[in-house]
Amino acid sequence: MSPRSLRQFRALLVKDLRLELRTRDTAIAMLLFSVISMVIFQFAVGTRTEETTPFAGGILWATIALTAVLGVSRVYVPEREQRVLDGLLIAPVPRMVLMTSKAVAIVLYLLAVEIIAVPLVGIFFVEGSFAQDLPLILLTCLLANTGIGILGSLFASMALFSRAREVVLPVLFLPSLLPVVIAAAGATHSVFGVSNDMAEYRGFSLFLAVYAVIFGLVAYATYPFVFDD
Amino acid sequence: MDGVHVALASGESLVVLGPNGAGKTTLLRMLATLLRPDEGSLALLGHDCPEHADRARGAIGYLGHDPLVYLDLTAWQNLELFADLYGLDDPRTRIVDGLDAVGLLPRAYDPARTFSRGMVQRLGLARMLLHDPDLLLLDEPYAGLDARGRALLDEVLAAERAGRATVMVTHDVERGVAAADRALVLRAGRPVLSEPVTDVDPAAFRARYEDLVR
């Protein structure tokens, strides 16, 4: 990224964070959604027993995937509602920079949710101590969020010009997230609670990294055409 | 759009007129690189578009129906954002000058949401002029402005027009013709008149215009 693009990227990201801090529309909605989902899961599968521990990773990442749909569907809301998109598209900003800023915003919103959701899933479902597992789960979150952010930014931009975007976005986005959910749940499961299978963790983490790289390349090739064609 | 030929030199201004659905905004959005023409050629500021639209964009200033500013950001934050997007040197001075020119400097740190419609449009004007564009594209810039806002917009545009090419789309025939060197009248996407209007009486032109679009 050139210094000029870096300046544009920083400006767009700061703008998104400023808008979010002022309105608190997206991150709060995502956080509430994830907490409510986990409470529902808790009633459905039970609380903190030996039986619930293996489900903790799956519950966490199913919740994060659904929360991501909410976040991704709202990522262009300021541009849409305040009708500013044309202003960004007329500016000499490479489309890649525009969408990378949105991808990073999604990653940060998800991270804000996960800071609450990961300990909560541990408290609700994992028997025994899990504090020592949090650094590895944080790494899983960062890898998974990168893939979700790239894909989310791409689909959100594609859905922007669709009349039925509320339907199109989840229908396209959720199935594409399935590999991330499987790998992130696997990675989380392999280290959460009493489990400590580092070989399995490394395998799933490598898969998440490869997923992010592949969709990063797909996005790089696709971004210029999303807005201009 | 069909059969539209527009050539505009630096310092010239064109007013685009026509009834609703004539294609005025479509033409302007093509010039703003927001729409790709299916056929024909488009060169903006020496760059063939859409192939090299990214090179032309830095020299285009666009003010549409919407002022293209974030209502939840302050006036300063809005201009700061666009200064960064356009890669401007010394953004602080430019922002101060821009806000001062449209009379919004005392409200620089207020969210645009607290502004009246006219003030938001003036902020949009400051945004459009911030990067000193060579081509000004104005789509109904007077919409929603009161008499004072219109006068201020006229004043700022008159001061800023020198050395730039300007294309204005408007339903205000007399005001548009009075401010332009050439007029293009569209009907159903086709040009029905394209001629100089520098020595034309705006009121007389309006009568002709009514006949053309009837």
Coordinates of C-alpha atoms in Angstrom, one line a residue:
Chain A
M1 CA 0.0 0.0 0.0
S2 CA 1.4 3.4 -1.0
P3 CA 1.7 6.2 1.6
R4 CA -1.3 7.9 -0.1
S5 CA -3.4 4.8 0.1
L6 CA -2.4 4.3 3.7
R7 CA -3.6 7.8 4.5
Q8 CA -6.9 7.1 2.7
F9 CA -7.3 3.8 4.5
R10 CA -6.6 5.4 7.9
A11 CA -9.1 8.2 7.2
L12 CA -11.8 5.8 6.1
L13 CA -11.3 3.5 9.1
V14 CA -11.2 6.5 11.6
K15 CA -14.4 7.7 10.0
D16 CA -16.1 4.4 10.5
L17 CA -14.9 4.2 14.1
R18 CA -16.0 7.8 14.8
L19 CA -19.4 7.1 13.4
E20 CA -19.7 3.9 15.4
L21 CA -18.6 5.7 18.6
R22 CA -21.1 8.4 18.0
T23 CA -24.1 6.3 17.1
R24 CA -23.1 3.0 18.8
D25 CA -25.4 1.2 16.3
T26 CA -23.5 -1.7 15.0
A27 CA -21.1 -3.0 17.8
I28 CA -23.8 -2.7 20.5
A29 CA -26.4 -4.5 18.4
M30 CA -23.8 -7.3 17.6
L31 CA -22.9 -7.6 21.3
L32 CA -26.4 -7.8 22.5
F33 CA -27.3 -10.3 19.8
S34 CA -24.3 -12.6 20.7
V35 CA -25.1 -12.4 24.4
I36 CA -28.8 -13.2 23.9
S37 CA -27.9 -16.1 21.5
M38 CA -25.6 -17.6 24.1
V39 CA -28.2 -17.3 26.8
I40 CA -30.6 -19.2 24.5
F41 CA -28.0 -21.8 23.8
Q42 CA -27.4 -22.1 27.6
F43 CA -31.1 -22.9 28.1
A44 CA -31.1 -25.3 25.2
V45 CA -28.0 -27.4 26.0
G46 CA -27.5 -26.8 29.8
T47 CA -24.8 -25.2 31.9
R48 CA -21.2 -25.9 32.5
T49 CA -21.0 -29.7 32.7
E50 CA -18.6 -32.3 31.3
E51 CA -21.2 -32.8 28.6
T52 CA -21.5 -29.1 27.5
T53 CA -17.7 -28.5 27.3
P54 CA -17.3 -30.1 23.9
F55 CA -20.0 -27.9 22.5
A56 CA -18.5 -24.6 23.7
G57 CA -16.4 -24.0 20.5
G58 CA -19.3 -24.8 18.2
I59 CA -21.7 -22.6 20.2
L60 CA -19.2 -19.7 20.2
W61 CA -18.5 -19.8 16.4
A62 CA -22.1 -20.4 15.4
T63 CA -23.0 -17.3 17.5
I64 CA -20.1 -15.3 16.0
A65 CA -21.1 -16.3 12.5
L66 CA -24.7 -15.1 13.0
T67 CA -23.4 -12.0 14.7
A68 CA -21.1 -11.4 11.8
V69 CA -24.1 -11.4 9.4
L70 CA -25.6 -8.6 11.5
G71 CA -22.4 -6.6 11.5
V72 CA -21.7 -7.1 7.8
S73 CA -25.3 -6.1 6.9
R74 CA -24.8 -2.8 8.8
V75 CA -21.3 -2.0 7.6
Y76 CA -22.5 0.3 4.8
V77 CA -25.4 1.8 6.7
P78 CA -23.8 5.2 7.3
E79 CA -23.1 5.6 3.5
R80 CA -26.5 4.3 2.6
E81 CA -28.6 6.2 5.1
Q82 CA -26.7 9.4 4.9
R83 CA -26.3 9.0 1.1
V84 CA -22.5 9.6 1.0
L85 CA -21.4 6.7 -1.1
D86 CA -21.1 8.8 -4.3
G87 CA -18.8 11.1 -2.5
L88 CA -16.4 8.2 -1.7
L89 CA -16.7 6.7 -5.2
I90 CA -15.9 10.0 -6.9
A91 CA -12.8 10.5 -4.7
P92 CA -9.6 9.1 -6.1
V93 CA -9.6 6.2 -3.7
P94 CA -8.7 2.8 -5.0
R95 CA -11.7 0.4 -4.5
M96 CA -9.3 -2.0 -2.7
V97 CA -8.6 0.7 0.0
L98 CA -12.3 1.4 0.4
M99 CA -13.2 -2.2 1.0
T100 CA -10.1 -3.0 3.1
S101 CA -11.2 -0.3 5.5
K102 CA -14.6 -1.9 5.7
A103 CA -13.0 -5.4 6.2
V104 CA -10.9 -4.0 9.1
A105 CA -13.9 -2.3 10.6
I106 CA -15.7 -5.7 10.6
V107 CA -12.7 -7.3 12.2
L108 CA -12.7 -4.7 15.0
Y109 CA -16.4 -5.0 15.6
L110 CA -16.1 -8.8 15.8
L111 CA -13.1 -8.4 18.2
A112 CA -15.2 -6.1 20.4
V113 CA -17.9 -8.8 20.5
E114 CA -15.4 -11.6 21.2
I115 CA -13.8 -9.9 24.1
I116 CA -17.2 -10.4 25.9
A117 CA -18.4 -13.5 24.1
V118 CA -15.4 -15.8 24.6
P119 CA -15.2 -15.5 28.4
L120 CA -19.0 -15.7 28.5
V121 CA -19.0 -19.0 26.5
G122 CA -16.4 -20.3 28.9
I123 CA -18.5 -19.3 32.0
F124 CA -21.7 -20.8 30.5
F125 CA -20.4 -24.0 29.0
V126 CA -16.8 -25.0 29.9
E127 CA -16.2 -27.1 33.0
G128 CA -13.1 -26.2 34.9
S129 CA -10.7 -23.3 34.4
F130 CA -10.3 -21.8 30.9
A131 CA -8.3 -18.6 31.5
Q132 CA -5.1 -20.2 30.4
D133 CA -6.7 -21.0 27.0
L134 CA -7.7 -17.4 26.2
P135 CA -4.4 -16.3 24.4
L136 CA -4.8 -19.2 21.9
I137 CA -8.5 -18.6 21.4
L138 CA -7.6 -14.9 20.8
L139 CA -5.3 -16.0 18.0
T140 CA -8.1 -18.1 16.6
C141 CA -10.4 -15.1 16.8
L142 CA -7.9 -12.9 14.9
L143 CA -7.4 -15.5 12.1
A144 CA -11.2 -16.2 11.8
N145 CA -12.1 -12.5 11.9
T146 CA -9.7 -11.8 9.1
G147 CA -11.4 -14.3 6.8
I148 CA -14.9 -13.1 7.9
G149 CA -13.9 -9.4 7.5
I150 CA -12.5 -9.9 3.9
L151 CA -15.5 -12.0 2.8
G152 CA -18.0 -9.7 4.7
S153 CA -16.6 -6.6 3.0
L154 CA -16.8 -8.2 -0.4
F155 CA -20.4 -9.4 0.0
A156 CA -21.5 -6.2 1.7
S157 CA -20.2 -4.2 -1.2
M158 CA -21.8 -6.6 -3.7
A159 CA -25.1 -6.5 -1.9
L160 CA -25.0 -2.7 -1.7
F161 CA -26.6 -2.2 -5.1
S162 CA -29.1 -5.1 -4.6
R163 CA -32.7 -4.2 -3.8
A164 CA -33.1 -7.4 -1.8
R165 CA -29.8 -7.0 0.1
E166 CA -31.3 -8.0 3.4
V167 CA -32.1 -11.4 1.9
V168 CA -29.1 -11.7 -0.5
L169 CA -26.4 -11.0 2.0
P170 CA -27.2 -13.8 4.6
V171 CA -28.0 -16.2 1.8
L172 CA -24.6 -15.6 0.1
F173 CA -22.5 -14.9 3.2
L174 CA -23.5 -17.6 5.7
P175 CA -22.8 -20.6 3.5
S176 CA -19.4 -19.1 2.7
L177 CA -18.6 -18.8 6.4
L178 CA -19.1 -22.5 7.0
P179 CA -15.4 -23.5 6.5
V180 CA -14.5 -20.7 9.0
V181 CA -17.1 -21.9 11.6
I182 CA -15.9 -25.5 11.3
A183 CA -12.2 -24.6 11.5
A184 CA -12.6 -22.0 14.2
A185 CA -14.8 -24.3 16.3
G186 CA -12.3 -27.1 15.9
A187 CA -9.4 -24.9 16.9
T188 CA -11.3 -23.6 19.9
H189 CA -12.5 -27.1 20.9
S190 CA -8.9 -28.4 20.8
V191 CA -7.7 -26.0 23.5
F192 CA -10.8 -25.0 25.5
G193 CA -11.1 -26.4 29.0
V194 CA -9.4 -29.8 29.6
S195 CA -8.6 -30.3 25.9
N196 CA -5.0 -29.6 24.9
D197 CA -4.5 -31.0 21.4
M198 CA -1.9 -28.6 19.9
A199 CA -1.5 -30.6 16.7
E200 CA -5.2 -30.3 16.0
Y201 CA -5.1 -26.6 17.0
R202 CA -2.2 -25.9 14.5
G203 CA -4.0 -27.7 11.7
F204 CA -7.3 -25.7 12.1
S205 CA -5.3 -22.5 12.5
L206 CA -3.4 -23.2 9.3
F207 CA -6.7 -23.8 7.6
L208 CA -8.1 -20.4 8.9
A209 CA -4.9 -18.6 7.6
V210 CA -5.2 -20.3 4.2
Y211 CA -8.9 -19.4 4.0
A212 CA -8.1 -15.8 4.7
V213 CA -5.3 -15.7 2.1
I214 CA -7.5 -17.3 -0.6
F215 CA -10.4 -15.0 0.0
G216 CA -7.9 -12.1 0.3
L217 CA -6.7 -12.9 -3.3
V218 CA -10.3 -13.4 -4.5
A219 CA -11.2 -10.1 -3.0
Y220 CA -8.1 -8.4 -4.5
A221 CA -9.1 -9.6 -8.0
T222 CA -12.8 -8.7 -7.5
Y223 CA -12.8 -5.4 -5.6
P224 CA -12.2 -3.1 -8.6
F225 CA -15.2 -4.5 -10.5
V226 CA -17.7 -4.5 -7.6
F227 CA -18.4 -0.8 -7.7
D228 CA -17.5 0.0 -11.3
D229 CA -19.2 -2.6 -13.3
Chain B
M1 CA -28.6 8.8 -23.5
D2 CA -28.2 8.9 -27.2
G3 CA -26.5 11.4 -29.6
V4 CA -25.1 13.6 -26.8
H5 CA -21.9 15.4 -27.7
V6 CA -20.4 17.7 -25.2
A7 CA -17.0 19.4 -25.4
L8 CA -16.1 21.8 -22.6
A9 CA -12.9 23.8 -22.3
S10 CA -11.3 25.1 -19.1
G11 CA -13.2 28.1 -17.9
E12 CA -16.4 27.3 -19.8
S13 CA -19.7 26.5 -18.2
L14 CA -22.5 24.4 -19.5
V15 CA -26.1 24.3 -18.1
V16 CA -28.0 21.1 -18.8
L17 CA -31.8 21.5 -18.9
G18 CA -34.7 19.3 -19.5
P19 CA -37.9 17.9 -18.0
N20 CA -37.8 15.1 -15.4
G21 CA -36.5 11.8 -16.9
A22 CA -34.7 13.6 -19.7
G23 CA -31.3 12.2 -18.7
K24 CA -29.7 15.2 -17.1
T25 CA -28.6 13.4 -13.9
T26 CA -27.6 10.3 -15.9
L27 CA -25.3 12.5 -18.0
L28 CA -23.8 14.2 -14.9
R29 CA -23.2 10.8 -13.2
M30 CA -21.4 9.7 -16.3
L31 CA -19.2 12.8 -16.2
A32 CA -18.6 12.1 -12.5
T33 CA -17.4 8.5 -13.4
L34 CA -20.3 7.1 -11.4
L35 CA -21.9 5.5 -14.4
R36 CA -20.3 3.8 -17.4
P37 CA -21.6 4.7 -20.8
D38 CA -22.6 1.6 -22.8
E39 CA -21.3 3.2 -26.0
G40 CA -19.5 6.3 -27.2
S41 CA -16.4 7.9 -25.8
L42 CA -15.8 10.0 -22.7
A43 CA -12.6 11.9 -22.0
L44 CA -12.4 13.9 -18.8
L45 CA -9.5 16.3 -18.3
G46 CA -7.5 14.4 -20.9
H47 CA -8.1 10.9 -19.5
D48 CA -10.2 8.4 -21.4
C49 CA -12.9 7.0 -19.2
P50 CA -13.9 4.6 -17.8
E51 CA -10.5 3.1 -18.4
H52 CA -8.6 5.8 -16.7
A53 CA -11.4 7.2 -14.5
D54 CA -9.2 6.9 -11.4
R55 CA -6.8 9.5 -12.9
A56 CA -9.6 12.0 -13.6
R57 CA -11.4 11.6 -10.3
G58 CA -8.9 13.7 -8.3
A59 CA -9.8 16.8 -10.4
I60 CA -13.6 16.4 -10.3
G61 CA -15.8 18.3 -7.8
Y62 CA -19.3 17.0 -7.6
L63 CA -22.3 18.4 -5.7
G64 CA -25.5 16.4 -6.3
H65 CA -29.0 16.3 -4.8
D66 CA -27.3 15.1 -1.7
P67 CA -24.4 17.1 -0.2
L68 CA -22.3 13.9 0.2
V69 CA -21.3 14.6 3.8
Y70 CA -21.8 12.4 6.9
L71 CA -24.4 14.0 9.2
D72 CA -23.0 12.3 12.3
L73 CA -19.6 13.8 11.8
T74 CA -18.7 17.4 12.5
A75 CA -18.1 19.8 9.6
W76 CA -14.4 19.7 10.4
Q77 CA -14.3 15.9 10.5
N78 CA -16.1 15.7 7.2
L79 CA -13.7 18.0 5.4
E80 CA -10.7 16.3 7.2
L81 CA -11.9 12.9 5.8
F82 CA -12.1 14.3 2.2
A83 CA -8.8 16.1 2.5
D84 CA -7.2 12.7 3.4
L85 CA -9.0 10.9 0.6
Y86 CA -7.8 13.5 -1.9
G87 CA -4.3 13.4 -0.4
L88 CA -4.2 17.2 0.1
D89 CA -1.1 19.0 1.5
D90 CA -1.7 21.3 4.4
P91 CA -5.3 20.1 5.0
R92 CA -5.8 22.3 8.1
T93 CA -5.4 25.6 6.1
R94 CA -7.6 24.3 3.3
I95 CA -10.4 23.2 5.8
V96 CA -10.3 26.6 7.5
D97 CA -10.4 28.4 4.2
G98 CA -13.2 26.2 2.9
L99 CA -15.4 26.5 6.0
D100 CA -14.8 30.3 6.1
A101 CA -15.8 30.7 2.4
V102 CA -19.2 29.1 3.1
G103 CA -19.7 30.8 6.4
L104 CA -19.5 27.6 8.5
L105 CA -16.2 28.3 10.4
P106 CA -18.0 29.2 13.7
R107 CA -19.8 25.8 13.5
A108 CA -16.8 23.8 12.5
Y109 CA -17.0 21.4 15.5
D110 CA -20.8 20.9 15.4
P111 CA -22.2 17.7 13.9
A112 CA -23.7 18.3 10.5
R113 CA -26.9 16.7 11.8
T114 CA -27.5 19.9 13.8
F115 CA -27.3 22.0 10.7
S116 CA -30.2 23.4 8.6
R117 CA -30.7 22.0 5.1
G118 CA -29.0 25.1 3.6
M119 CA -26.0 24.8 6.0
V120 CA -25.5 21.1 5.0
Q121 CA -25.6 22.1 1.4
R122 CA -23.0 24.8 2.1
L123 CA -20.8 22.1 3.8
G124 CA -21.3 20.0 0.6
L125 CA -20.1 23.0 -1.4
A126 CA -17.0 23.3 0.8
R127 CA -16.4 19.6 0.3
M128 CA -16.7 19.9 -3.4
L129 CA -14.2 22.8 -3.6
L130 CA -11.8 21.5 -1.0
H131 CA -9.4 19.8 -3.5
D132 CA -9.5 22.7 -6.0
P133 CA -11.0 20.7 -8.8
D134 CA -10.7 21.5 -12.5
L135 CA -14.2 20.3 -13.3
L136 CA -17.2 21.2 -11.3
L137 CA -20.3 19.1 -11.6
L138 CA -23.5 20.5 -10.0
D139 CA -26.8 18.6 -9.9
E140 CA -29.6 20.8 -8.7
P141 CA -27.3 22.7 -6.3
Y142 CA -30.0 25.1 -5.4
A143 CA -32.4 22.4 -4.2
G144 CA -33.6 23.1 -0.7
L145 CA -31.8 26.4 -0.3
D146 CA -33.5 29.6 0.8
A147 CA -32.9 32.9 -1.0
R148 CA -29.9 33.7 1.2
G149 CA -28.4 30.2 0.6
R150 CA -28.9 30.6 -3.2
A151 CA -27.3 34.0 -3.2
L152 CA -24.3 32.6 -1.2
L153 CA -24.0 29.6 -3.6
D154 CA -24.1 32.0 -6.6
E155 CA -21.4 34.1 -5.0
V156 CA -19.1 31.2 -4.1
L157 CA -19.6 29.6 -7.5
A158 CA -18.9 32.9 -9.4
A159 CA -15.7 33.3 -7.4
E160 CA -14.6 29.7 -7.9
R161 CA -15.6 29.3 -11.5
A162 CA -12.6 31.0 -13.1
G163 CA -10.2 28.6 -14.7
R164 CA -12.6 25.6 -14.2
A165 CA -15.0 23.9 -16.5
T166 CA -18.5 23.7 -14.9
V167 CA -21.5 21.6 -15.8
M168 CA -24.7 22.4 -14.0
V169 CA -28.0 20.5 -14.1
T170 CA -31.0 22.5 -13.0
H171 CA -34.7 23.0 -13.4
D172 CA -34.1 26.7 -12.7
V173 CA -33.8 27.7 -16.4
E174 CA -33.2 31.4 -16.0
R175 CA -30.7 31.1 -13.2
G176 CA -28.9 28.3 -15.1
V177 CA -28.7 30.2 -18.4
A178 CA -27.6 33.4 -16.7
A179 CA -24.6 31.6 -15.2
A180 CA -23.6 29.5 -18.2
D181 CA -21.7 29.9 -21.5
R182 CA -23.6 27.1 -23.2
A183 CA -26.9 25.4 -22.8
L184 CA -27.8 21.8 -23.6
V185 CA -31.4 20.8 -23.5
L186 CA -32.3 17.2 -23.3
R187 CA -35.6 15.4 -23.9
A188 CA -35.9 11.6 -23.4
G189 CA -32.1 11.2 -23.4
R190 CA -31.6 13.1 -26.7
P191 CA -30.3 16.6 -27.2
V192 CA -32.8 19.0 -28.7
L193 CA -30.7 22.1 -28.4
S194 CA -27.0 22.8 -27.8
E195 CA -25.8 26.4 -28.3
P196 CA -24.0 29.3 -26.7
V197 CA -26.1 31.4 -24.3
T198 CA -23.6 34.1 -23.3
D199 CA -25.6 36.9 -25.0
V200 CA -29.1 35.4 -24.5
D201 CA -31.8 37.0 -22.4
P202 CA -32.6 34.3 -19.8
A203 CA -36.3 35.1 -19.8
A204 CA -36.5 34.9 -23.6
F205 CA -34.6 31.6 -23.5
R206 CA -37.1 30.2 -21.0
A207 CA -39.9 30.7 -23.5
R208 CA -37.9 28.8 -26.1
Y209 CA -37.1 26.1 -23.7
E210 CA -40.8 25.6 -22.8
D211 CA -41.6 25.1 -26.5
L212 CA -38.7 22.7 -27.0
V213 CA -39.7 20.4 -24.1
R214 CA -43.4 20.6 -24.6

